[in-house]
Tab-separated table of C-alpha atoms in Angstrom:
chain	number	residue	atom	x	y	z
A	7	HIS	CA	-3.864	37.060	-48.863
A	8	ARG	CA	-6.305	39.650	-47.526
A	9	HIS	CA	-5.804	41.524	-44.233
A	10	SER	CA	-6.825	44.804	-42.583
A	11	PHE	CA	-5.111	46.771	-39.791
A	12	ALA	CA	-6.772	49.593	-37.835
A	13	GLU	CA	-4.706	52.149	-35.920
A	14	PHE	CA	-7.379	52.462	-33.216
A	15	ASP	CA	-7.783	48.692	-32.659
A	16	LEU	CA	-6.525	48.141	-29.102
A	17	LEU	CA	-6.773	44.367	-29.476
A	18	ARG	CA	-4.317	44.567	-32.377
A	19	PHE	CA	-1.504	45.762	-30.126
A	20	PHE	CA	-2.099	42.817	-27.810
A	21	GLN	CA	-2.368	40.296	-30.644
A	22	LYS	CA	0.834	41.271	-32.443
A	23	THR	CA	2.783	40.401	-29.304
A	24	PHE	CA	1.954	36.777	-30.132
A	25	PHE	CA	1.040	36.930	-33.833
A	26	PRO	CA	3.448	39.047	-35.921
A	27	GLU	CA	1.860	41.186	-38.633
A	28	GLY	CA	3.441	39.388	-41.520
A	29	PHE	CA	5.890	36.568	-42.065
A	30	PRO	CA	9.068	36.600	-39.898
A	31	ALA	CA	12.407	35.270	-41.170
A	32	HIS	CA	12.096	31.903	-42.924
A	33	PRO	CA	14.161	29.971	-45.526
A	34	HIS	CA	13.620	29.174	-49.210
A	35	ARG	CA	15.552	27.312	-51.893
A	36	GLY	CA	14.976	26.292	-55.490
A	37	PHE	CA	12.194	28.492	-56.885
A	38	THR	CA	10.970	32.068	-57.420
A	39	THR	CA	8.325	33.852	-55.382
A	40	VAL	CA	6.239	36.427	-57.261
A	41	THR	CA	4.481	38.803	-54.857
A	42	TYR	CA	2.000	41.160	-56.531
A	43	ILE	CA	0.452	43.765	-54.209
A	44	LEU	CA	-3.071	45.038	-54.950
A	45	LYS	CA	-3.582	47.041	-51.731
A	46	GLY	CA	-1.143	48.031	-48.992
A	47	GLY	CA	2.433	46.828	-49.134
A	48	PHE	CA	5.293	44.751	-47.753
A	49	LEU	CA	8.537	45.572	-45.970
A	50	HIS	CA	11.173	43.026	-47.019
A	51	ARG	CA	14.453	42.236	-45.238
A	52	ASP	CA	16.684	39.249	-45.983
A	53	SER	CA	19.846	37.389	-45.062
A	54	LEU	CA	21.699	39.076	-47.947
A	55	GLY	CA	21.353	42.436	-46.201
A	56	ILE	CA	18.745	43.741	-48.655
A	57	LYS	CA	15.755	45.801	-47.508
A	58	GLN	CA	12.887	46.738	-49.844
A	59	SER	CA	9.532	48.462	-49.543
A	60	TYR	CA	6.962	47.793	-52.252
A	61	GLY	CA	3.237	47.800	-52.778
A	62	ALA	CA	0.207	49.579	-54.173
A	63	GLU	CA	0.336	52.844	-52.220
A	64	THR	CA	1.753	56.206	-53.334
A	65	ARG	CA	4.776	55.805	-51.054
A	66	HIS	CA	5.826	52.707	-53.014
A	67	LYS	CA	6.392	54.757	-56.177
A	68	GLY	CA	4.711	52.289	-58.520
A	69	LYS	CA	6.759	49.226	-57.510
A	70	HIS	CA	4.007	46.690	-56.860
A	71	THR	CA	5.639	43.356	-57.696
A	72	GLN	CA	8.671	41.563	-56.276
A	73	TRP	CA	10.400	38.714	-58.107
A	74	LEU	CA	12.520	36.847	-55.559
A	75	LYS	CA	14.663	34.085	-57.053
A	76	THR	CA	15.643	32.116	-53.964
A	77	GLY	CA	18.280	30.119	-55.829
A	78	GLY	CA	20.675	28.201	-53.591
A	79	GLY	CA	19.004	29.469	-50.462
A	80	MET	CA	18.262	32.505	-48.334
A	81	LEU	CA	16.117	33.761	-45.465
A	82	HIS	CA	13.688	36.640	-45.752
A	83	GLU	CA	10.938	38.309	-43.776
A	84	GLU	CA	7.870	39.988	-45.261
A	85	MET	CA	6.054	42.244	-42.799
A	86	PHE	CA	2.947	44.187	-43.766
A	87	ASP	CA	3.547	47.865	-44.485
A	88	SER	CA	0.437	48.718	-42.497
A	89	VAL	CA	0.784	52.494	-42.280
A	90	SER	CA	-2.656	54.086	-42.632
A	91	GLU	CA	-2.986	57.512	-44.213
A	92	ASN	CA	-6.212	58.008	-42.240
A	93	PHE	CA	-6.255	57.198	-38.504
A	94	PHE	CA	-9.931	56.219	-38.654
A	95	LYS	CA	-9.633	54.101	-41.800
A	96	PRO	CA	-8.080	50.609	-41.583
A	97	ALA	CA	-5.066	49.866	-43.773
A	98	ASP	CA	-6.223	47.190	-46.218
A	99	GLN	CA	-3.741	44.614	-47.444
A	100	GLU	CA	-4.407	42.423	-50.460
A	101	LEU	CA	-1.897	40.507	-52.543
A	102	TYR	CA	-1.124	37.488	-54.637
A	103	GLN	CA	1.956	35.407	-53.904
A	104	LEU	CA	2.828	32.821	-56.531
A	105	TRP	CA	5.534	30.174	-56.312
A	106	VAL	CA	7.130	29.643	-59.714
A	107	ASN	CA	9.331	26.607	-60.236
A	108	ILE	CA	12.622	27.165	-62.064
A	109	PRO	CA	14.832	24.818	-64.141
A	110	SER	CA	17.136	22.507	-62.182
A	111	LYS	CA	20.208	24.284	-63.558
A	112	GLU	CA	19.040	27.493	-61.845
A	113	LYS	CA	18.093	26.079	-58.456
A	114	LEU	CA	21.492	26.469	-56.759
A	115	LYS	CA	22.533	29.764	-58.334
A	116	PRO	CA	22.848	32.922	-56.176
A	117	PRO	CA	19.560	34.540	-55.087
A	118	LYS	CA	18.338	37.563	-57.043
A	119	ILE	CA	15.621	40.156	-56.311
A	120	ASP	CA	13.809	42.490	-58.729
A	121	LEU	CA	11.100	45.068	-58.010
A	122	LEU	CA	8.832	45.880	-60.949
A	123	GLY	CA	5.956	48.228	-61.703
A	124	GLY	CA	4.828	50.909	-64.115
A	125	GLU	CA	4.288	50.991	-67.867
A	126	ASP	CA	7.925	50.267	-68.744
A	127	GLU	CA	8.109	47.101	-66.638
A	128	THR	CA	4.507	45.859	-66.249
A	129	PRO	CA	2.615	47.468	-69.156
A	130	CYS	CA	-1.162	47.757	-69.234
A	131	VAL	CA	-2.981	46.940	-72.492
A	132	ARG	CA	-6.271	48.875	-72.698
A	133	THR	CA	-9.065	48.457	-75.226
A	134	ASN	CA	-12.327	50.327	-75.757
A	135	ILE	CA	-14.772	48.670	-78.116
A	136	SER	CA	-18.158	50.380	-78.292
A	137	GLY	CA	-17.656	51.727	-74.798
A	138	LYS	CA	-16.680	48.360	-73.306
A	139	ILE	CA	-13.336	48.700	-71.487
A	140	THR	CA	-10.708	46.015	-70.875
A	141	GLU	CA	-7.417	46.416	-68.998
A	142	THR	CA	-4.712	43.752	-68.996
A	143	ILE	CA	-1.670	44.296	-66.764
A	144	VAL	CA	1.232	42.177	-67.983
A	145	ILE	CA	2.938	40.946	-64.810
A	146	ALA	CA	4.969	38.402	-66.794
A	147	GLY	CA	5.227	37.318	-70.403
A	148	THR	CA	3.606	39.076	-73.363
A	149	TYR	CA	0.085	40.172	-74.296
A	150	LYS	CA	-0.932	41.906	-77.548
A	151	GLY	CA	2.668	42.808	-78.330
A	152	LYS	CA	3.503	44.295	-74.924
A	153	SER	CA	5.974	42.468	-72.688
A	154	SER	CA	6.779	42.569	-68.995
A	155	ALA	CA	10.344	43.066	-67.779
A	156	ALA	CA	9.914	40.113	-65.409
A	157	PRO	CA	13.029	37.887	-65.245
A	158	ILE	CA	11.234	34.678	-66.244
A	159	GLU	CA	13.291	31.530	-66.794
A	160	SER	CA	10.693	29.467	-68.621
A	161	ASP	CA	7.831	30.039	-71.053
A	162	LEU	CA	5.025	31.566	-68.971
A	163	ALA	CA	2.650	34.500	-68.588
A	164	ILE	CA	0.888	36.174	-65.656
A	165	LEU	CA	-1.914	38.583	-66.607
A	166	HIS	CA	-4.179	40.667	-64.361
A	167	VAL	CA	-7.376	41.339	-66.324
A	168	LYS	CA	-10.191	43.817	-65.581
A	169	LEU	CA	-13.394	43.872	-67.640
A	170	ASP	CA	-16.523	45.970	-67.829
A	171	PRO	CA	-19.812	44.025	-67.563
A	172	LYS	CA	-20.723	41.959	-70.645
A	173	THR	CA	-17.291	42.460	-72.203
A	174	ARG	CA	-15.318	40.002	-74.329
A	175	TRP	CA	-11.576	39.341	-73.807
A	176	ASN	CA	-9.332	36.925	-75.666
A	177	TYR	CA	-5.850	35.515	-75.322
A	178	ASP	CA	-3.874	33.586	-77.918
A	179	THR	CA	-1.748	30.881	-76.320
A	180	ARG	CA	-0.537	27.363	-76.937
A	181	HIS	CA	0.630	26.876	-73.357
A	182	GLU	CA	-0.219	23.452	-71.974
A	183	THR	CA	-1.239	24.856	-68.581
A	184	VAL	CA	-3.741	27.711	-68.175
A	185	ILE	CA	-5.263	28.601	-64.791
A	186	ILE	CA	-7.687	31.435	-63.987
A	187	TYR	CA	-8.611	32.784	-60.546
A	188	VAL	CA	-11.641	35.115	-60.428
A	189	ARG	CA	-11.112	37.849	-57.856
A	190	ARG	CA	-14.287	39.830	-58.527
A	191	GLY	CA	-17.375	39.329	-60.682
A	192	SER	CA	-17.778	36.199	-62.792
A	193	ILE	CA	-16.770	35.038	-66.259
A	194	GLN	CA	-18.071	32.697	-68.937
A	195	ILE	CA	-15.762	30.322	-70.812
A	196	GLU	CA	-17.441	28.313	-73.574
A	197	GLY	CA	-20.742	28.377	-71.720
A	198	THR	CA	-19.298	27.535	-68.297
A	199	ILE	CA	-19.662	30.174	-65.558
A	200	VAL	CA	-16.709	30.706	-63.223
A	201	PRO	CA	-17.906	32.760	-60.209
A	202	THR	CA	-16.058	34.987	-57.727
A	203	HIS	CA	-13.266	33.347	-55.708
A	204	HIS	CA	-13.240	30.245	-57.904
A	205	THR	CA	-10.320	28.808	-59.859
A	206	ALA	CA	-10.618	27.299	-63.341
A	207	TYR	CA	-8.103	24.815	-64.749
A	208	LEU	CA	-8.402	24.821	-68.530
A	209	SER	CA	-7.674	22.118	-71.073
A	210	SER	CA	-4.762	22.461	-73.474
A	211	GLU	CA	-6.981	22.132	-76.562
A	212	GLY	CA	-7.136	25.042	-79.003
A	213	SER	CA	-5.015	28.169	-79.313
A	214	THR	CA	-7.404	31.033	-78.446
A	215	LEU	CA	-9.050	31.595	-75.074
A	216	ASP	CA	-12.308	33.562	-75.306
A	217	ILE	CA	-13.799	35.004	-72.091
A	218	ILE	CA	-16.973	37.034	-71.513
A	219	SER	CA	-17.676	38.854	-68.238
A	220	GLU	CA	-21.131	38.526	-66.709
A	221	ASP	CA	-23.349	41.356	-65.367
A	222	GLU	CA	-20.781	43.198	-63.222
A	223	ASP	CA	-17.245	44.547	-63.272
A	224	THR	CA	-14.879	41.593	-63.392
A	225	ASP	CA	-11.309	41.082	-62.240
A	226	PHE	CA	-9.258	37.887	-62.680
A	227	LEU	CA	-5.691	36.604	-62.690
A	228	LEU	CA	-4.544	34.351	-65.523
A	229	LEU	CA	-1.524	32.044	-65.247
A	230	SER	CA	-0.256	30.156	-68.285
A	231	GLY	CA	2.923	28.301	-69.094
A	232	GLU	CA	4.750	25.272	-70.393
A	233	PRO	CA	5.843	22.457	-68.049
A	234	LEU	CA	9.574	22.265	-67.319
A	235	GLY	CA	9.551	18.533	-67.989
A	236	GLU	CA	11.572	17.823	-64.846
A	237	PRO	CA	10.750	15.935	-61.639
A	238	VAL	CA	9.511	18.104	-58.763
A	239	SER	CA	9.838	17.538	-55.035
A	240	ALA	CA	8.471	20.140	-52.624
A	241	GLN	CA	8.354	20.249	-48.857
A	242	GLY	CA	7.634	23.249	-46.644
A	243	SER	CA	9.531	26.195	-48.082
A	244	MET	CA	11.841	24.283	-50.451
A	245	VAL	CA	11.202	23.208	-54.065
A	246	MET	CA	13.787	20.889	-55.617
A	247	ASN	CA	13.924	17.908	-58.010
A	248	SER	CA	14.172	15.047	-55.532
A	249	GLU	CA	13.528	14.166	-51.901
A	250	ALA	CA	17.295	13.816	-51.402
A	251	GLU	CA	17.785	17.426	-52.535
A	252	ILE	CA	15.026	18.548	-50.155
A	253	ASN	CA	16.833	16.822	-47.274
A	254	VAL	CA	20.089	18.535	-48.233
A	255	ALA	CA	18.297	21.899	-48.356
A	256	TYR	CA	16.933	21.555	-44.818
A	257	ASP	CA	20.280	20.284	-43.561
A	258	ASP	CA	22.000	23.342	-45.094
A	259	TYR	CA	19.417	25.581	-43.423
A	260	GLN	CA	19.923	23.947	-40.039
A	261	ARG	CA	23.698	24.458	-40.378
A	262	GLY	CA	23.230	28.154	-41.115
A	263	GLN	CA	24.278	27.965	-44.774
A	264	MET	CA	21.332	30.187	-45.777
A	265	GLY	CA	21.828	32.641	-42.923
A	266	MET	CA	20.602	32.683	-39.353
A	267	PRO	CA	17.028	33.668	-38.382
A	268	TRP	CA	16.412	37.011	-36.690
A	269	SER	CA	13.544	38.658	-34.838
A	270	GLU	CA	11.229	40.883	-36.864
A	271	GLN	CA	11.458	43.306	-33.947
A	272	LEU	CA	15.120	44.103	-34.663
A	273	THR	CA	15.853	47.632	-35.843
A	274	ASP	CA	17.319	47.980	-39.324
A	275	GLU	CA	20.748	48.550	-37.798
A	276	GLU	CA	20.491	45.436	-35.627
A	277	TRP	CA	19.169	43.311	-38.513
A	278	LEU	CA	21.919	44.478	-40.882
A	279	GLU	CA	24.588	43.706	-38.305
A	280	HIS	CA	23.050	40.269	-37.842
A	281	ALA	CA	22.999	39.642	-41.619
A	282	LYS	CA	26.714	40.404	-41.840
A	283	LYS	CA	27.638	37.638	-39.402
């Protein structure tokens, strides 16, 4: 996601009457959302009565990633924390949100939320070889002996990698699935160029991934993991193991078993009172 909000944009105040600045209350069941903020932030409120603020700005105190295990079901809203520290400068918002499937035995357990960030929870591995710099932020899993505190429930890794121009980076893995999204710059993998805003799906052959950045600063997100080996059925905002379970999930939502929707315009006091009902 990439958005920008300007304090002086008069059209914005008209638009948000019809188009909320974010994602109002909606349900989930059966998976984990991983929201990693690169610029700006989110204000989270949910049907459990939990409110969180997280993101990439100073006011978020280093907490840039939310792990939301939706479990047996919940509602949440994610509205952009669009406060600008400069009236004349738009508040940029940029983030990744990943949906991570979880084992069937975990799908109906109580929801759980963790906020992570900083060297103790999402360490950064830095190298400097002949003046060529690499930075690898470990959002999940392990890289070069440093591990994230992410509450993963299967064998996976999420790495945010930044490279100087013409710099080599490698990753030892035997994961069957490896996916790379290039956010900035371009990379070369075994002679194949992957340019900006492209996604590469890699084969499972070999055990070492070798990447070289091209002629500019490069930034990419790497996802790797082992399949759960279970059937998957997904529809809308639910991820279960069968169509029957999806139907049950939506029926439970319609009956209010995950909580009742609320307006994003409610004050915190009004929302909390609503969540208690």
